[in-house]
XYZ file of N, CA and C in Angstrom:
444
model
N -35.135 -32.071 33.748
C -34.982 -30.338 33.637
C -35.065 -30.105 33.415
N -33.690 -29.547 34.725
C -33.007 -28.004 33.835
C -31.846 -28.860 33.662
N -32.009 -30.259 33.192
C -30.603 -30.703 33.644
C -30.364 -30.493 31.832
N -30.973 -31.548 31.089
C -31.892 -31.325 30.087
C -31.156 -29.552 28.680
N -31.948 -28.102 29.361
C -31.980 -27.174 29.445
C -30.439 -26.231 29.405
N -29.971 -27.549 30.514
C -28.267 -26.777 30.645
C -27.822 -27.424 29.266
N -28.177 -28.624 28.615
C -27.233 -29.537 27.379
C -27.914 -28.522 26.485
N -28.928 -27.651 26.261
C -29.695 -27.284 25.219
C -28.804 -25.875 25.052
N -28.396 -24.964 26.008
C -27.273 -23.345 25.947
C -25.899 -24.447 25.775
N -26.164 -25.606 26.131
C -24.303 -25.735 26.228
C -24.474 -25.437 24.638
N -25.410 -26.241 24.359
C -24.794 -27.278 22.876
C -25.132 -25.296 22.017
N -26.029 -24.884 22.207
C -25.926 -23.681 21.517
C -25.213 -23.061 21.358
N -24.130 -22.529 22.899
C -23.045 -21.846 23.141
C -22.053 -22.177 22.076
N -21.566 -23.555 22.343
C -20.858 -24.190 21.079
C -20.762 -23.977 19.961
N -21.881 -23.911 19.087
C -22.199 -23.400 17.487
C -21.605 -21.757 17.643
N -22.365 -21.597 18.542
C -22.027 -19.714 18.322
C -20.664 -19.579 18.773
N -19.986 -20.118 19.447
C -18.542 -19.769 19.824
C -17.833 -20.205 18.483
N -17.854 -21.407 17.874
C -17.685 -21.934 15.937
C -17.773 -20.975 15.387
N -18.985 -20.819 15.625
C -19.270 -19.386 14.033
C -18.337 -17.884 14.022
N -17.806 -17.568 15.341
C -17.432 -16.864 16.454
C -16.234 -16.513 15.350
N -15.162 -18.283 15.833
C -14.261 -18.172 15.180
C -13.870 -18.493 14.066
N -15.128 -18.912 13.293
C -14.967 -18.838 11.677
C -15.456 -17.321 10.414
N -16.176 -16.146 11.856
C -16.420 -15.123 11.363
C -14.978 -14.246 11.641
N -13.803 -14.339 12.799
C -12.647 -13.869 12.898
C -11.609 -13.807 11.825
N -11.689 -15.391 11.487
C -10.505 -15.998 10.702
C -11.165 -15.746 8.970
N -12.520 -15.383 8.906
C -12.377 -15.125 7.412
C -12.253 -13.559 7.790
N -12.675 -12.373 8.269
C -11.929 -11.220 8.568
C -10.335 -10.855 8.791
N -9.600 -11.621 9.143
C -8.540 -11.738 9.014
C -7.704 -12.059 8.033
N -8.353 -13.025 7.433
C -7.640 -13.650 5.220
C -8.117 -12.353 4.871
N -9.399 -12.175 4.809
C -9.825 -10.992 3.569
C -8.863 -9.711 3.828
N -8.480 -9.147 5.176
C -7.743 -8.275 5.196
C -6.387 -8.895 5.430
N -5.276 -9.587 5.169
C -4.291 -10.011 4.490
C -4.148 -10.409 3.450
N -5.601 -10.385 2.056
C -5.147 -10.860 0.864
C -5.187 -9.559 0.851
N -6.080 -8.677 1.106
C -6.129 -6.980 1.063
C -4.282 -6.101 0.424
N -4.068 -6.391 1.892
C -2.245 -5.889 2.108
C -1.265 -7.147 1.224
N -2.124 -8.203 0.925
C -0.756 -8.493 -0.092
C -0.451 -8.294 -1.311
N -2.504 -8.180 -2.034
C -2.712 -7.394 -3.616
C -1.136 -6.128 -2.993
N -1.560 -5.172 -2.319
C -0.983 -4.076 -2.278
C -0.190 -4.611 -2.224
N 0.584 -4.679 -1.221
C 2.397 -4.930 -1.460
C 3.408 -5.825 -3.106
N 1.922 -7.168 -3.739
C 2.795 -7.872 -4.523
C 2.729 -6.612 -5.704
N 1.131 -6.368 -5.386
C 1.292 -4.551 -6.701
C 2.264 -3.651 -7.428
N 3.256 -3.193 -5.758
C 4.162 -2.530 -6.000
C 5.717 -3.486 -5.484
N 5.690 -5.194 -5.673
C 6.508 -5.244 -5.465
C 7.761 -5.590 -6.230
N 9.067 -5.400 -5.551
C 10.102 -4.850 -6.399
C 10.486 -3.528 -7.322
N 9.867 -2.871 -6.732
C 9.051 -0.902 -7.653
C 10.030 -0.085 -6.504
N 10.037 1.114 -6.119
C 11.479 1.813 -4.845
C 9.432 2.772 -5.371
N 8.388 2.561 -4.651
C 7.642 4.123 -4.572
C 6.988 4.615 -4.448
N 7.805 6.400 -5.080
C 7.300 6.943 -3.829
C 5.793 8.177 -3.620
N 4.998 7.726 -2.449
C 4.294 8.044 -2.661
C 3.979 10.216 -1.861
N 5.414 11.019 -2.409
C 4.766 11.947 -1.552
C 6.109 11.656 -1.009
N 6.181 13.437 -0.336
C 7.489 14.096 -0.105
C 7.504 14.672 1.622
N 8.099 14.922 2.833
C 8.582 15.134 3.387
C 9.301 16.677 2.760
N 8.146 17.985 3.043
C 9.511 18.900 2.998
C 9.976 20.423 3.840
N 11.163 20.381 3.933
C 11.095 21.580 5.446
C 12.111 22.326 4.886
N 12.389 23.633 5.423
C 13.152 24.605 5.107
C 14.117 24.644 5.980
N 16.043 24.577 5.608
C 16.845 24.706 6.083
C 16.849 25.479 7.119
N 18.126 25.896 7.863
C 18.391 26.867 8.658
C 19.135 27.623 7.734
N 19.700 26.968 6.568
C 19.568 28.421 5.663
C 18.583 28.548 4.859
N 17.625 28.046 4.727
C 16.326 28.801 3.376
C 16.019 27.821 2.770
N 16.995 26.596 2.442
C 16.889 25.828 0.732
C 15.724 25.293 1.744
N 15.276 24.197 0.292
C 14.210 23.241 0.627
C 14.306 21.830 1.098
N 14.900 21.637 1.714
C 14.622 19.290 2.136
C 13.094 18.506 1.135
N 13.655 17.466 0.899
C 12.927 16.914 0.283
C 13.325 15.378 0.979
N 12.927 14.666 1.880
C 13.115 13.435 1.975
C 11.298 12.103 1.497
N 12.278 11.413 0.168
C 10.965 10.478 -0.510
C 10.223 10.363 1.014
N 8.785 9.739 0.144
C 8.220 9.236 0.939
C 8.459 7.333 0.676
N 8.865 6.094 0.562
C 7.498 5.115 0.159
C 6.461 4.957 0.815
N 6.404 3.756 0.574
C 4.773 2.521 1.362
C 4.931 2.954 2.365
N 6.038 2.406 2.768
C 6.395 2.820 4.769
C 7.124 3.019 4.721
N 7.723 5.042 5.823
C 8.415 5.442 6.206
C 8.561 5.462 7.875
N 9.740 5.281 7.636
C 10.043 4.916 9.122
C 10.782 6.807 9.370
N 10.371 7.518 10.636
C 10.905 8.604 10.209
C 11.640 8.847 12.058
N 12.973 8.933 12.165
C 12.917 9.438 13.994
C 15.215 9.474 13.603
N 15.653 9.417 14.338
C 16.726 9.733 15.190
C 17.079 8.825 14.630
N 17.352 7.175 14.312
C 18.466 6.534 14.401
C 18.054 6.455 13.073
N 19.660 5.662 13.109
C 20.771 4.898 11.658
C 20.009 4.139 9.951
N 18.209 3.769 10.365
C 17.735 2.818 9.622
C 16.342 4.025 9.462
N 16.255 4.761 10.048
C 14.885 6.272 9.575
C 14.899 5.734 8.298
N 14.038 5.707 7.584
C 13.806 6.313 5.644
C 14.806 8.572 5.949
N 13.549 8.638 7.322
C 13.975 10.777 7.324
C 14.506 9.770 8.297
N 15.278 10.385 8.229
C 16.404 10.902 9.623
C 16.813 12.941 10.662
N 16.244 12.902 11.871
C 15.890 13.844 11.404
C 16.902 13.771 13.028
N 17.886 15.260 12.536
C 19.403 15.028 14.564
C 17.850 16.067 15.409
N 17.751 15.840 15.822
C 17.075 15.805 17.087
C 17.362 15.510 18.145
N 18.231 16.316 18.829
C 17.865 14.952 20.600
C 17.071 14.558 21.825
N 15.723 15.564 20.897
C 14.797 15.752 22.098
C 13.913 13.718 21.209
N 13.766 13.578 20.007
C 13.128 12.618 19.570
C 13.922 11.088 19.307
N 13.046 10.083 19.730
C 13.628 8.709 19.873
C 13.996 8.460 18.335
N 15.140 7.486 17.880
C 15.161 6.639 17.264
C 14.230 6.258 16.417
N 12.802 5.994 17.097
C 12.018 5.445 16.034
C 11.155 5.851 16.699
N 9.919 7.982 15.434
C 9.363 8.607 16.162
C 7.927 7.954 15.871
N 8.042 7.779 14.477
C 7.137 7.528 13.579
C 6.788 7.127 12.254
N 6.331 6.026 12.488
C 5.771 4.746 10.817
C 4.480 6.083 9.268
N 4.793 6.499 8.432
C 3.992 7.451 7.686
C 4.232 6.382 6.656
N 2.104 5.083 7.036
C 2.535 4.225 5.170
C 1.139 4.672 5.342
N 1.233 3.788 3.325
C 0.363 4.032 2.365
C -0.131 2.589 2.731
N -2.422 3.074 2.455
C -2.639 2.004 2.579
C -4.248 1.863 1.049
N -5.134 1.674 0.856
C -5.920 1.312 0.127
C -7.445 2.293 0.949
N -6.906 3.321 1.853
C -8.081 3.920 2.108
C -7.206 4.592 2.581
N -6.436 5.266 2.214
C -5.415 6.140 3.207
C -3.752 6.511 3.265
N -2.991 7.121 4.059
C -1.844 7.527 3.950
C -1.752 7.919 5.575
N -1.716 7.405 7.361
C -1.407 7.517 8.030
C -0.573 7.406 8.515
N -0.185 8.023 9.544
C 0.971 8.437 10.179
C 0.331 7.242 11.620
N 1.506 6.365 11.614
C 1.487 5.881 13.332
C 2.460 6.532 14.170
N 2.253 7.151 14.905
C 2.589 7.111 16.467
C 3.824 5.656 17.217
N 5.386 5.651 17.418
C 6.345 5.151 18.183
C 6.768 5.365 18.988
N 6.286 7.270 18.967
C 7.010 7.549 21.166
C 6.412 7.034 22.124
N 7.722 7.052 22.823
C 7.051 6.628 24.375
C 6.537 8.149 24.738
N 7.159 8.849 23.874
C 7.001 10.328 24.543
C 6.048 11.497 24.209
N 6.179 12.641 23.613
C 5.881 13.457 23.514
C 4.848 13.102 21.862
N 3.515 12.874 21.402
C 3.210 13.182 19.924
C 3.639 13.645 19.100
N 3.177 13.511 17.694
C 3.916 14.620 17.197
C 2.881 14.494 17.108
N 3.180 16.460 15.984
C 1.415 17.223 15.933
C 1.342 17.556 14.212
N -0.039 17.338 14.898
C -0.362 17.523 13.346
C -1.386 18.687 13.494
N -0.838 19.411 12.217
C -1.812 21.031 12.328
C -1.720 21.941 13.841
N -0.790 22.085 13.665
C -0.447 22.792 15.638
C -1.616 21.650 16.673
N -2.236 20.610 16.247
C -1.990 19.573 17.094
C -2.286 17.977 17.557
N -2.147 17.482 18.645
C -0.720 16.799 18.391
C -2.110 15.418 18.339
N -1.416 14.622 18.695
C -2.006 13.891 17.569
C -1.885 11.957 17.643
N -3.468 11.651 17.866
C -3.535 10.673 18.525
C -3.017 9.415 17.574
N -2.112 8.367 18.689
C -1.311 6.987 18.147
C -2.279 6.609 16.626
N -2.718 7.686 16.122
C -2.509 6.629 14.857
C -3.396 7.701 13.205
N -3.191 8.414 12.969
C -3.972 9.197 12.468
C -4.177 9.695 10.313
N -4.729 10.075 9.843
C -5.233 10.330 8.270
C -4.402 11.401 8.033
N -3.313 10.997 6.909
C -2.623 12.297 6.125
C -3.170 12.855 5.461
N -3.774 13.635 5.159
C -4.009 14.861 3.724
C -2.677 15.548 2.994
N -2.055 15.347 1.911
C -2.045 16.641 0.672
C -1.984 18.396 2.225
N -0.762 18.589 2.235
C -0.757 20.032 3.170
C -0.253 19.920 4.770
N -0.422 18.915 5.154
C -0.223 17.952 6.191
C 0.548 19.321 7.057
N 0.545 19.734 7.920
C 1.866 19.854 8.586
C 2.594 19.024 9.395
N 3.338 18.817 9.665
C 3.521 17.523 10.859
C 4.665 17.628 11.722
N 4.676 17.849 12.621
C 6.118 18.379 14.002
C 5.978 16.801 14.827
N 7.535 17.167 14.626
C 8.543 15.999 15.475
C 8.908 17.019 15.879
N 9.051 17.082 18.010
C 10.386 17.964 18.253
C 10.024 19.063 17.772
N 10.901 19.825 17.526
C 11.495 21.002 16.819
C 11.635 21.263 15.304
N 11.332 20.538 14.709
C 11.634 20.322 13.271
C 9.875 19.911 13.037
N 9.593 21.052 11.842
C 8.577 20.675 10.873
C 8.367 20.738 9.290
N 7.207 19.693 9.270
C 7.483 19.317 7.456
C 6.251 19.468 7.449
N 6.261 19.867 5.806
C 4.635 19.799 5.552
C 4.662 18.630 3.790
N 3.527 17.910 4.538
C 3.536 16.877 3.255
C 3.150 16.755 2.582
N 3.473 16.304 0.382
C 3.210 16.692 -0.100
C 3.200 15.371 -0.836
N 1.772 14.943 -1.127
C 1.561 13.749 -1.513
C 1.850 13.728 -3.099
N 2.249 12.728 -3.385
C 1.498 12.553 -5.338
C 0.889 11.823 -5.944
N 0.360 10.438 -4.537
C -0.321 10.341 -5.056
C -2.292 10.065 -4.455
N -2.757 11.579 -5.155
C -3.989 11.207 -4.080
C -5.053 10.429 -3.052
N -5.192 10.767 -2.404
C -6.402 9.333 -1.330
C -7.238 10.083 -1.515
N -9.102 9.735 -1.314
C -9.567 9.955 -0.771
C -10.125 10.080 0.633
N -9.862 11.054 0.671
C -10.425 11.560 2.221
C -11.644 11.291 3.047
């Protein structure tokens, strides 16, 4: 009796496991397809979703264009290069997705501040947000409005 009950439960668990694997595959494929469609829409085009703006030491307005994925930091390969000794080479990344514009913190030290509050690892950005990296503060100006 116990042996047949064990075999019955094992059979059910096997099908549940297979069902979960298929569910994970479907969700992953759907997410990858959405990302592919978004990238294909802008393939070969230099898309500017907005700008990071700040006042320079002499009071002039400095504007840094943001693409679909913009890397921010002190390193040479960054889209927005900030010359501040306290910043890492790759400090953060701003990404535009179907569900909004997000800032991803890549730093190992102090996180960036959004509107004066320390940002979590990933946070959604809105037009007009103030973003502070170390001693440098930017204002985000989005060209394409996204639903919040």
